[in-house]
Coordinates of C-alpha atoms and ligand atoms in Angstrom, one line a residue:
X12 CA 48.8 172.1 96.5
X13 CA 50.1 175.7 98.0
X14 CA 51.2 177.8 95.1
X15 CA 55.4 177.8 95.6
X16 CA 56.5 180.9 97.4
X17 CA 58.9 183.5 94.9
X18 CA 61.9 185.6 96.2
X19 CA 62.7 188.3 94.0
X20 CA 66.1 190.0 94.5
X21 CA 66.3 193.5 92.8
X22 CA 67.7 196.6 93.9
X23 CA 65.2 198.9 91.3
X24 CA 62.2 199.6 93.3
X25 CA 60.0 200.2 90.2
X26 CA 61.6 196.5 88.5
X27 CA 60.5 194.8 92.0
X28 CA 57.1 195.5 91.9
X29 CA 56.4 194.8 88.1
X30 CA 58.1 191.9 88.6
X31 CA 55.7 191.1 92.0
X32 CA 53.1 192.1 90.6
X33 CA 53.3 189.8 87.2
X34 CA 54.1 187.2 89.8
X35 CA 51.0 187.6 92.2
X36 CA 48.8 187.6 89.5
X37 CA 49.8 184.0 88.8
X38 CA 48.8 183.6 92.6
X39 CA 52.4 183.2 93.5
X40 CA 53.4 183.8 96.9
X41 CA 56.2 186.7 96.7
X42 CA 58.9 188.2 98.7
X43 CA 61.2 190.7 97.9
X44 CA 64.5 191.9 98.7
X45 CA 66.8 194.9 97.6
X46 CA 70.1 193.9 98.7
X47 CA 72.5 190.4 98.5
X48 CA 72.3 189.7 102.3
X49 CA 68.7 190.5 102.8
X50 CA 68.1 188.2 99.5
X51 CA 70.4 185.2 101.3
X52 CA 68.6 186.1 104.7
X53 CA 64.9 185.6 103.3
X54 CA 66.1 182.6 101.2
X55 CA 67.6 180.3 104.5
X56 CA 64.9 181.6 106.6
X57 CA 61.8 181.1 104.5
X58 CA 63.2 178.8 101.8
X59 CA 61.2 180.1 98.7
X60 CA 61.2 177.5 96.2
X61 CA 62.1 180.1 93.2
X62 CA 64.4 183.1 93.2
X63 CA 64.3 185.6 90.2
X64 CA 67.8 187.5 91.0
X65 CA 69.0 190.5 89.5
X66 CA 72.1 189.4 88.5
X67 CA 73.3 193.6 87.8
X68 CA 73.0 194.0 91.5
X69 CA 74.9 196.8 92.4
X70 CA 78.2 196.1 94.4
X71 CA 76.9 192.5 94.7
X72 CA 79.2 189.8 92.7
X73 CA 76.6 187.9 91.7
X74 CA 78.2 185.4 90.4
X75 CA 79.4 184.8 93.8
X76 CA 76.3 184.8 95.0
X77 CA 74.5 182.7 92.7
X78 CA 77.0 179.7 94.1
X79 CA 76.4 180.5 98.0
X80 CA 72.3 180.3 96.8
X81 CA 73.3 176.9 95.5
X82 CA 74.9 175.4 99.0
X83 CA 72.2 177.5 100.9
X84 CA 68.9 177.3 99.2
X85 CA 68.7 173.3 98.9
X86 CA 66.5 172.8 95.9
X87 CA 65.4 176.6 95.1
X88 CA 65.5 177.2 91.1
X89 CA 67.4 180.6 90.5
X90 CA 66.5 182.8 87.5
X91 CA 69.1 185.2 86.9
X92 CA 68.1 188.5 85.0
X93 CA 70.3 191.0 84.0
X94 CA 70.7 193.8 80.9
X95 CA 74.1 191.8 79.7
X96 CA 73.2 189.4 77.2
X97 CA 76.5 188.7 75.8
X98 CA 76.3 184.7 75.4
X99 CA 79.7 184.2 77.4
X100 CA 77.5 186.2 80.3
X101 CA 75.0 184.0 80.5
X102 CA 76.7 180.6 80.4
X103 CA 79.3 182.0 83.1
X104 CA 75.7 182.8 85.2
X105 CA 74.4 178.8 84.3
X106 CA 77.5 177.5 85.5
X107 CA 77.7 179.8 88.6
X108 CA 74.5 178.0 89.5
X109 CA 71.3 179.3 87.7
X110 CA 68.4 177.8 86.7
X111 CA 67.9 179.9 83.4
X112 CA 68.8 183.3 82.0
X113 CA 66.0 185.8 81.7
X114 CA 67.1 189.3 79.7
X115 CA 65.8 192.3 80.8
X116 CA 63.5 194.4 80.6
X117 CA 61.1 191.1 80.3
X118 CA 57.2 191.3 80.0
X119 CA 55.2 189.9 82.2
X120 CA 54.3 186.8 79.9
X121 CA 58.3 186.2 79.6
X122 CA 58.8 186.3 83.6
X123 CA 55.6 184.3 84.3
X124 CA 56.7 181.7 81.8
X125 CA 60.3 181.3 82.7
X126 CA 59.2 180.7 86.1
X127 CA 56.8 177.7 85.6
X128 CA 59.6 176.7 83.2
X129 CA 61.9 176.5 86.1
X130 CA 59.6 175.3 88.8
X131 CA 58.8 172.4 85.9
X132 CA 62.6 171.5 86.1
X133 CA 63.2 171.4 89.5
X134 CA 59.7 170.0 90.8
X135 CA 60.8 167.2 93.4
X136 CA 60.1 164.2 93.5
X137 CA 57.0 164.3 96.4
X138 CA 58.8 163.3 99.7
X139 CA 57.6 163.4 103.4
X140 CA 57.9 166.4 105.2
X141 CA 60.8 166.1 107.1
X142 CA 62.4 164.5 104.2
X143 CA 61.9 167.5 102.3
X144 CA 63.6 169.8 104.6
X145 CA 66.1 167.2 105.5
X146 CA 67.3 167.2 102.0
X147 CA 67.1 171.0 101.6
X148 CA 69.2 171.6 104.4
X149 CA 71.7 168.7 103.5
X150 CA 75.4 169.2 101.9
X151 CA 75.6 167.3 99.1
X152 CA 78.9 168.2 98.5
X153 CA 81.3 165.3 97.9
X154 CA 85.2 165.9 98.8
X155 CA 88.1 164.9 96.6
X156 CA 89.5 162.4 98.2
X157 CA 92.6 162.3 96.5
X158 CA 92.8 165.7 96.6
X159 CA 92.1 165.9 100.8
X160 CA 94.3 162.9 101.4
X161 CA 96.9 161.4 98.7
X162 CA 99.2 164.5 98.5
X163 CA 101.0 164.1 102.1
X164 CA 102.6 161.7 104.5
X165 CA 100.5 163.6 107.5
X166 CA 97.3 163.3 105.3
X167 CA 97.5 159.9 104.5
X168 CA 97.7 159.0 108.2
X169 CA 94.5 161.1 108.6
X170 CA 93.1 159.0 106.0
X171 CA 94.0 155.8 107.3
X172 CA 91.8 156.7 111.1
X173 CA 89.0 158.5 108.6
X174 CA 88.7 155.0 106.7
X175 CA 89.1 152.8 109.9
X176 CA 87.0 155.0 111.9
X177 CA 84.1 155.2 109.1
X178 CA 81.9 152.4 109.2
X179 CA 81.6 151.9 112.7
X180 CA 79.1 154.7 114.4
X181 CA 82.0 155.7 116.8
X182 CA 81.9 159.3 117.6
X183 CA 84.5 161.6 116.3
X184 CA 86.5 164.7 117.3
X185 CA 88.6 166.8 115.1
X186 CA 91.1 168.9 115.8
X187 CA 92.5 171.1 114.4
X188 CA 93.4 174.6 113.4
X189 CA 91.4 177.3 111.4
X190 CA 91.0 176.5 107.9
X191 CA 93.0 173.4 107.7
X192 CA 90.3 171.2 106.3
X193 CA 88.2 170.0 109.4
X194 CA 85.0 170.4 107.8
X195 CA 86.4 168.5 104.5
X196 CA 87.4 165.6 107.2
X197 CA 84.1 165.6 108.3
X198 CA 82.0 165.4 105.2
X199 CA 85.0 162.5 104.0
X200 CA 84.0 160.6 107.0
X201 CA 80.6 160.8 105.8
X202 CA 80.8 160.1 102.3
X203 CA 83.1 157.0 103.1
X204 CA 80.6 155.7 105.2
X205 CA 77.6 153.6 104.6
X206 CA 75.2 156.9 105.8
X207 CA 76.3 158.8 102.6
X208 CA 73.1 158.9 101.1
X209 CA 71.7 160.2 103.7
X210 CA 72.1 164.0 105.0
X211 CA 75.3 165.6 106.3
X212 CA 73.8 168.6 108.3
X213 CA 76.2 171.3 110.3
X214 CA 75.8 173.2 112.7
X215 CA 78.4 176.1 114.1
X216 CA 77.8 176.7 117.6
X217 CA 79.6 179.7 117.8
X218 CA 76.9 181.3 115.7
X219 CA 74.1 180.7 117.5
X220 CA 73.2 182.5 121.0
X221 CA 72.4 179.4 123.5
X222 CA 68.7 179.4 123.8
X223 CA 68.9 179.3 119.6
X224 CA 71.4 176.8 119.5
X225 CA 69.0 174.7 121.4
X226 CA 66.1 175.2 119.4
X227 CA 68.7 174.9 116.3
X228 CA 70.1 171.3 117.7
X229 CA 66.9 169.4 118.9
X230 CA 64.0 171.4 117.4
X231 CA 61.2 173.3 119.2
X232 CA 57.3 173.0 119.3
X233 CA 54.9 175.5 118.0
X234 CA 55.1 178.4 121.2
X235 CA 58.1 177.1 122.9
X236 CA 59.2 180.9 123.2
X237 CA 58.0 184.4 121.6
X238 CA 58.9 183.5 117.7
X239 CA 58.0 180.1 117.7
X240 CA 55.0 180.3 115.5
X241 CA 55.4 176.6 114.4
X242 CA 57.2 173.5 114.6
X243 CA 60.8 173.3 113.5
X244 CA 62.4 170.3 114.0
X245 CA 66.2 170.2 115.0
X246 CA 69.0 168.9 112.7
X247 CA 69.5 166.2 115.5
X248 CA 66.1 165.2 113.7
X249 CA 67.1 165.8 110.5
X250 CA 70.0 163.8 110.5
X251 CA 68.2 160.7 111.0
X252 CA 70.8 157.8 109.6
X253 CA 73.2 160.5 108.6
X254 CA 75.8 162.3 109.8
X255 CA 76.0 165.4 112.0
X256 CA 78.6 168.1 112.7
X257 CA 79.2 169.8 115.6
X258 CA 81.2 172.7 114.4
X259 CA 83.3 174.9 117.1
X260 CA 81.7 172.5 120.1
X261 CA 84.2 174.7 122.7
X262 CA 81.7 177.0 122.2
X263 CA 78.7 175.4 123.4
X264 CA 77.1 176.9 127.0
X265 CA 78.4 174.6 129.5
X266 CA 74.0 174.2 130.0
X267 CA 73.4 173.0 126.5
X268 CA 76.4 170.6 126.8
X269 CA 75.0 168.7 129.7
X270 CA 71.7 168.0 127.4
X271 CA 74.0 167.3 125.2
X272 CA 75.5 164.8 127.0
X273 CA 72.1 163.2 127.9
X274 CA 70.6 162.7 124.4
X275 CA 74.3 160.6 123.4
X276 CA 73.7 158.6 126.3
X277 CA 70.1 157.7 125.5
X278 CA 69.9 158.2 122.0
X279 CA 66.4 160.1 122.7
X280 CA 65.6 163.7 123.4
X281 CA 62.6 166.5 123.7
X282 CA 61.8 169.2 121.4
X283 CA 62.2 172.6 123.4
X284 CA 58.7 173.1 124.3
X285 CA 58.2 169.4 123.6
X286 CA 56.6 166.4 125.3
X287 CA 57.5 164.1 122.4
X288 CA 60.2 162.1 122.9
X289 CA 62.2 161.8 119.7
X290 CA 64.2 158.9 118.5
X291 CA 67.3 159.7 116.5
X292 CA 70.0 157.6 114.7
X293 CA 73.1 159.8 113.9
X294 CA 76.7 159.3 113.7
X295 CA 78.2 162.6 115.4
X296 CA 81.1 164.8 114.2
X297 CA 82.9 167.5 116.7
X298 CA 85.3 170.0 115.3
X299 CA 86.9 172.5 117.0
X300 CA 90.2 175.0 116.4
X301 CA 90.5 174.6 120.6
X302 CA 92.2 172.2 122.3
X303 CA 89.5 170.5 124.4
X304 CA 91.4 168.9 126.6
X305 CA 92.5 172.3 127.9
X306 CA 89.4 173.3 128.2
X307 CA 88.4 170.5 130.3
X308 CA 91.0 171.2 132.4
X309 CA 89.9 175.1 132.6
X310 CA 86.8 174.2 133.6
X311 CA 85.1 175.3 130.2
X312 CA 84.2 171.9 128.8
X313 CA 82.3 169.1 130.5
X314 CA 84.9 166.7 131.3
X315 CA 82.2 163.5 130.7
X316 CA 81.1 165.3 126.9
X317 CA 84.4 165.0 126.2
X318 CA 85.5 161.5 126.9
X319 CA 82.0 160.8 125.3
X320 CA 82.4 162.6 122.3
X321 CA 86.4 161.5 122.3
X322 CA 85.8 158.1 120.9
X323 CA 88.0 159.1 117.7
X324 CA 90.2 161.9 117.6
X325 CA 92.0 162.9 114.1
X326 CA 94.0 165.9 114.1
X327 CA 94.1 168.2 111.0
X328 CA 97.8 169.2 110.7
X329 CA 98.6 172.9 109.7
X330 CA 99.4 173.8 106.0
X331 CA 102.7 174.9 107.1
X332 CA 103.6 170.9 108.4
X333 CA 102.8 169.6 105.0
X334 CA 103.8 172.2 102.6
X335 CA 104.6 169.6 99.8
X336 CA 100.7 170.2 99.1
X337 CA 101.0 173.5 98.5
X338 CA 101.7 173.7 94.9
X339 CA 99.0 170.6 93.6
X340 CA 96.3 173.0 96.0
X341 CA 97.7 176.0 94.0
X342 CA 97.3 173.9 90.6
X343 CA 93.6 172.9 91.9
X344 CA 92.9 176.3 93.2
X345 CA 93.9 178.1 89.9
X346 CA 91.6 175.7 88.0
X347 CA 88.8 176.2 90.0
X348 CA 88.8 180.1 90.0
X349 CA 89.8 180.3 86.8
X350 CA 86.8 178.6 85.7
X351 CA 84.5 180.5 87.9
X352 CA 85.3 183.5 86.9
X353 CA 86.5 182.8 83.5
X354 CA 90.1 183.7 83.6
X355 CA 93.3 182.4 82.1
X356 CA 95.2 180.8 84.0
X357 CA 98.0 183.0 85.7
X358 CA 101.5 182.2 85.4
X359 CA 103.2 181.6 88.5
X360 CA 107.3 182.1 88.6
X361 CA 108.9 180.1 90.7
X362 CA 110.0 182.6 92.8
X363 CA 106.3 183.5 93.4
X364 CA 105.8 179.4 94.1
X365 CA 109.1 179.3 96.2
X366 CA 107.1 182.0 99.0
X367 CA 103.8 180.3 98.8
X368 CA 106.0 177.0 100.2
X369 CA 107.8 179.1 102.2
X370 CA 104.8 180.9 103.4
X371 CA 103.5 179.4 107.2
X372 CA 99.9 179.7 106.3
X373 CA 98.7 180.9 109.4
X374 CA 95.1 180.7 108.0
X375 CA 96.5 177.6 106.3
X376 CA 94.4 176.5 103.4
X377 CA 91.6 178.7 103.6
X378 CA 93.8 181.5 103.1
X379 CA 95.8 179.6 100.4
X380 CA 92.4 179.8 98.7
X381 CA 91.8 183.2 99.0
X382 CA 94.9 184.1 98.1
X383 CA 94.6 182.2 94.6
X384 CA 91.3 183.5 94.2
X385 CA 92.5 187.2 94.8
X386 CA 95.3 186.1 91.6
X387 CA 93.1 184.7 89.4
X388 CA 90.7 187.9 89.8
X389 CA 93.2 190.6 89.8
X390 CA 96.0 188.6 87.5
X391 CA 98.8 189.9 89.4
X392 CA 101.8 187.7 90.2
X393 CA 103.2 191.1 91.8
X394 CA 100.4 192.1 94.1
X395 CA 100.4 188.5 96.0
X396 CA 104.0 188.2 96.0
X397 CA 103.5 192.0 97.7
X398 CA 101.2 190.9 100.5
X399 CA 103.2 187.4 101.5
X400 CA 106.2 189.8 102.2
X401 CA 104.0 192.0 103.5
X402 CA 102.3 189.3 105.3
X403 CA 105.2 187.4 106.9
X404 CA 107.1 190.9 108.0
X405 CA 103.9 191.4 109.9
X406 CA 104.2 188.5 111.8
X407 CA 102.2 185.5 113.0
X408 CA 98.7 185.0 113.6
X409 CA 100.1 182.2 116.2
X410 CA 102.0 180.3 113.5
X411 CA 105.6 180.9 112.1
X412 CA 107.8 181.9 115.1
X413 CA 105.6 180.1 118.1
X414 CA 104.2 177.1 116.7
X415 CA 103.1 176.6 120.4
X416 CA 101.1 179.8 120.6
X417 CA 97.7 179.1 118.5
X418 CA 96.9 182.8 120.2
X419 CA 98.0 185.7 118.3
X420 CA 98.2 188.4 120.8
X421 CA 95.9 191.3 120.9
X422 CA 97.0 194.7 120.0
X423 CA 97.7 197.5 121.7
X424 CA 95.7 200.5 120.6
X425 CA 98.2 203.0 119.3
X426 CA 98.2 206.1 120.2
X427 CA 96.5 208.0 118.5
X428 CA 97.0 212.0 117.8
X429 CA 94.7 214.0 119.0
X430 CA 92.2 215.5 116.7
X431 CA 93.6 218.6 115.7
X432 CA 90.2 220.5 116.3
X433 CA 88.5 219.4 118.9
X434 CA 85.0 220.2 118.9
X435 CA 84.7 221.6 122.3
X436 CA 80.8 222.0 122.5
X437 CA 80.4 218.4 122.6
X438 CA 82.1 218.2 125.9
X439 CA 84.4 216.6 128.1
X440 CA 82.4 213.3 128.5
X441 CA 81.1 213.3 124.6
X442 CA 84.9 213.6 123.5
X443 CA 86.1 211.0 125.7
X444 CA 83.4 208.1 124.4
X445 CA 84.4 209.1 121.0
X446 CA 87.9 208.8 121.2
X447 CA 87.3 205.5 123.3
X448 CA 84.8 204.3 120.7
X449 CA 87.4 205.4 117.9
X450 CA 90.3 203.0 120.1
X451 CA 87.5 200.1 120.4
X452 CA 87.0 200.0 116.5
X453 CA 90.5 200.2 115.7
X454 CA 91.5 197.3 117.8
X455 CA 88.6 194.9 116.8
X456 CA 89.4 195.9 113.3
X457 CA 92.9 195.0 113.8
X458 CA 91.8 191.6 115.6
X459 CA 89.2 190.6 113.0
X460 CA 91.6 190.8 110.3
X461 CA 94.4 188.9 112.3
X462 CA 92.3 186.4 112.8
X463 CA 90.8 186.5 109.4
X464 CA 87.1 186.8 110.4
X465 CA 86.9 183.9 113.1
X466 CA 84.6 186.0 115.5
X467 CA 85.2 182.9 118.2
X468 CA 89.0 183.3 117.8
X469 CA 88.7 187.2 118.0
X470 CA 85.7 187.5 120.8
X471 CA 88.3 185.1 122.6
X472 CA 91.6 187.3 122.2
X473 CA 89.2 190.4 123.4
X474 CA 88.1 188.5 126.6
X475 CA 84.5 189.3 125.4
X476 CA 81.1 187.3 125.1
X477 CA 80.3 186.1 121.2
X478 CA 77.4 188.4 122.1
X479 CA 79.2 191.1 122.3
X480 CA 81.6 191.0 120.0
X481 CA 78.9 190.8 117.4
X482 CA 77.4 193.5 119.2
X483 CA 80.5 196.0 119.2
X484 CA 81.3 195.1 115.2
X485 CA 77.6 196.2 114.3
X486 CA 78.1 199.3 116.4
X487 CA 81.0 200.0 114.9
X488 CA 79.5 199.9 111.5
X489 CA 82.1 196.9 110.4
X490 CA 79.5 194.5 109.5
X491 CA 78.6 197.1 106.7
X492 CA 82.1 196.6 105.2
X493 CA 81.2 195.4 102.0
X494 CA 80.2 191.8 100.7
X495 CA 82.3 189.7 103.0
X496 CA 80.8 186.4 100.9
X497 CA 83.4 183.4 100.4
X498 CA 85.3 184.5 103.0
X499 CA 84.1 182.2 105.3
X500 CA 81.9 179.0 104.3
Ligands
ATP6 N1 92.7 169.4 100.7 C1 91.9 170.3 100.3 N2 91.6 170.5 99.0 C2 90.8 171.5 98.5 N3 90.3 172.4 99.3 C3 90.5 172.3 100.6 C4 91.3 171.3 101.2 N4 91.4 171.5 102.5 C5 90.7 172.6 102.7 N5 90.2 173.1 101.6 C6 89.3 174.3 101.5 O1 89.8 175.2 102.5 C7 88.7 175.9 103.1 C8 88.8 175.5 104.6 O2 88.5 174.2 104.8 P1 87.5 173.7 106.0 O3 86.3 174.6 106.0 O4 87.2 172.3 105.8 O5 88.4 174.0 107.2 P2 88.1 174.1 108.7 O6 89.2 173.5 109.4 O7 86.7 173.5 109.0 O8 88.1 175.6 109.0 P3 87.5 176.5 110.3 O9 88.2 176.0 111.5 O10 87.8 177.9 109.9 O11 86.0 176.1 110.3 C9 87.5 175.4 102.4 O12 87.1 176.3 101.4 C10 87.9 174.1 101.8 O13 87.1 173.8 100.7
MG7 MG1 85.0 174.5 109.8

């Protein structure tokens, strides 16, 4: 059998290649990256089966990492390594997720052993191939129930369609604003079903360009298009027996939707490039944070898809229309961040508790989460008692005051004042694409934080492609505003 590949994560270019070098000379495959995101980019793409991760990355919390590696990297062991020794250190890295603790600087003997240690631990049981990959790329994250639905008049009546609509195969949509729990609906649906041991696979279709999505959804054959140097099957194939999310459907190409439509009605589909026709059994999920029907009716959204897909619809009600939650999600939250990162518990007054109720949540429990999370981290009642005043003076994201409007508005750019030297060498037309570049990252900073992130929500507001919007944040270097991990799942 193929030696496992190794992904080493270290920012120290001399570290990196003692550490390949032990590695290859053990006829390990390695990879190596310097930063967090190229780490998490080489571990999804090429799934590595062992990571050795600097855990002293620099601006990296690693800890943080080390549990997005976990969801991500399906079965990969992760050895963290670091200089800090201090026994609370390394039990806070085993419970963020790693396999074992190596101190540094290690010899070669040390690294080379604590690898085939690791590899030893995690060795799976053989499966077939699209097993394998099926299980990697599975969530095997199972929902509190109680927690999702015992705590509200509106999510017990949720619970009651989830449990009716569960064992049958019927297809589901949800509805639903951003961060209200869609996805938690989804995966509850699954694990109260009789497909729960078998995989749970997602995909977003807002984050995929079309011809991607395709290949992402049904697969693609070895030189279906310029990058296609093998077979990849699609998590419509992956699925098999399971259950399969559809995350932000209003986003799919009106093209894709139509194929779409095609492989529910036959139950049978190609891989792009692919003469194959492949059988599939899966119970599908939609979500979306868009009404559909009004997208039906503006022509954006294939009216047969959706009275296909609209077999079961369950509605996700905001935060704000169940607020008695609030304080047992604060109670839950606390305990989870305070174990992550080791914290005590933070009092809460009940002044502080009375504004969280209060509070309308546009970002609804996602943000509830953040904002616990920012507590337990910075243990300062103050500061988030602050930024809910500040918060709510600033208005809604589409909540509060017009419950009806789930569109915040876009901003106006403000004027600015003029730079007070102005560089006239550069010229007229060199000035003026500054200034209007300066405008453009100023209002899609503005947007992106309103809509905390939700590039479909913002490209939206901006009347711009997803493309594009992408695009325009890279160009204007806010993609390279810091670790953004955990702000979105
Ligand atoms: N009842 C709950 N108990 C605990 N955590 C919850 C609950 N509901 C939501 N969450 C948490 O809130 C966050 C948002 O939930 P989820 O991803 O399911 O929402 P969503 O509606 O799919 O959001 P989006 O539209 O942005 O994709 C997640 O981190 C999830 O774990
Ligand atoms: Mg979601």
């Amino acid at each position: 059998m193929a030696q496992p590949t190794a992904l080493i994560i270290e920012a120290n270019r001399d570290a990196q290649e003692a550490m390949a070098a032990a590695l290859k000379d053990h006829g390990y495959p390695v990879l190596t990256a310097s930063t967090a995101s190229e780490g998490l980019a080489l571990l999804t793409s090429l799934r590595p089966q062992i990571v050795l991760l600097d855990l002293d990355l620099p601006g990296t919390d690693t800890f943080e990492l080390l549990g997005q590696m976990r969801v991500e990297g399906g079965d990969a062991a992760v050895l963290g390594l670091s200089r800090v020794q201090e026994p609370h250190f390394v039990v806070r890295a085993m419970r963020a997720g790693a396999t074992d603790f190596v101190p540094k600087p290690s010899t070669a003997a040390a690294l080379q052993g604590a690898v085939r240690a690791a590899l030893a631990r995690v060795e799976p049981t053989p499966m077939p191939d699209l097993g394998a990959s099926a299980a990697a790329e599975a969530d095997r994250f199972w929902p509190d129930l109680d927690l999702l639905f015992k705590n509200s008049e509106k999510m017990r009546a949720v619970e009651n369609i989830v449990r009716r609509a569960a064992d049958t195969n019927a297809t589901i949509i949800i509805q639903g604003e951003s961060g209200t729990g869609k996805e938690m609906v989804a995966k509850a649906v699954h694990f109260i079903s009789d497909r729960r041991d078998k995989p749970f696979l997602k995909v977003n279709c807002a984050s995929l360009p079309g011809e991607l999505l395709e290949s992402e959804l049904f697969g693609h054959e070895k030189g279906a298009f310029t990058g296609a140097h093998r077979r990849k099957p699609g998590k419509f194939e992956l699925a098999h027996r399971g259950t399969f999310m559809l995350d932000e459907i209003g986003e799919m190409p009106l093209g894709l939707q139509a194929k779409l439509l095609h492989v529910l009605q036959d139950g049978k589909f190609f891989r792009v490039g692919g003469t194959e026709l492949i059988d599939t059994d899966v119970r599908l999920i939609a979500a979306s944070n868009r009404d559909l029907a009004a997208l039906v009716a503006a022509g954006q959204f294939r009216e047969d898809l959706y009275y296909r897909l609209n077999v079961v619809t369950i509605v996700v009600p905001p935060l704000r229309d169940r607020s008695e939650e609030i304080p047992l999600l604060v109670s839950h939250f606390l305990r989870k961040f305070c174990l992550q990162y080791e914290r005590e518990a933070p009092r809460i007054s009940p002044e502080t508790m009375g504004l969280l109720r209060e509070y309308a949540w546009p970002g609804n429990v996602r943000e509830l989460e953040n904002m616990i999370k920012r507590l337990v981290v910075l243990q300062n009642e103050a500061l988030i008692r602050d930024e809910i005043i500040l918060r709510r003076s600033r208005g809604p994201v589409g909540a509060p005051q017009h419950p009806r409007s789930s569109h915040p508005a876009v901003p106006t750019p403000q004027p600015q004042a003029p730079p007070t030297i102005l560089d006239t060498s550069l010229g007229l037309k060199e000035i003026a694409k500054r200034a209007a570049m300066e405008a453009e990252k100023t209002v899609l900073k503005e947007v992106l934080d309103r809509v905390r992130w939700n590039r479909a929500e913002a490209a939206r507001l901006l009347k711009i492609s997803y493309k594009a919007l992408l695009y325009k944040i890279t160009a204007a270097g806010l993609d390279a505003k810091g670790d953004r991990l955990g702000q979105r799942n």
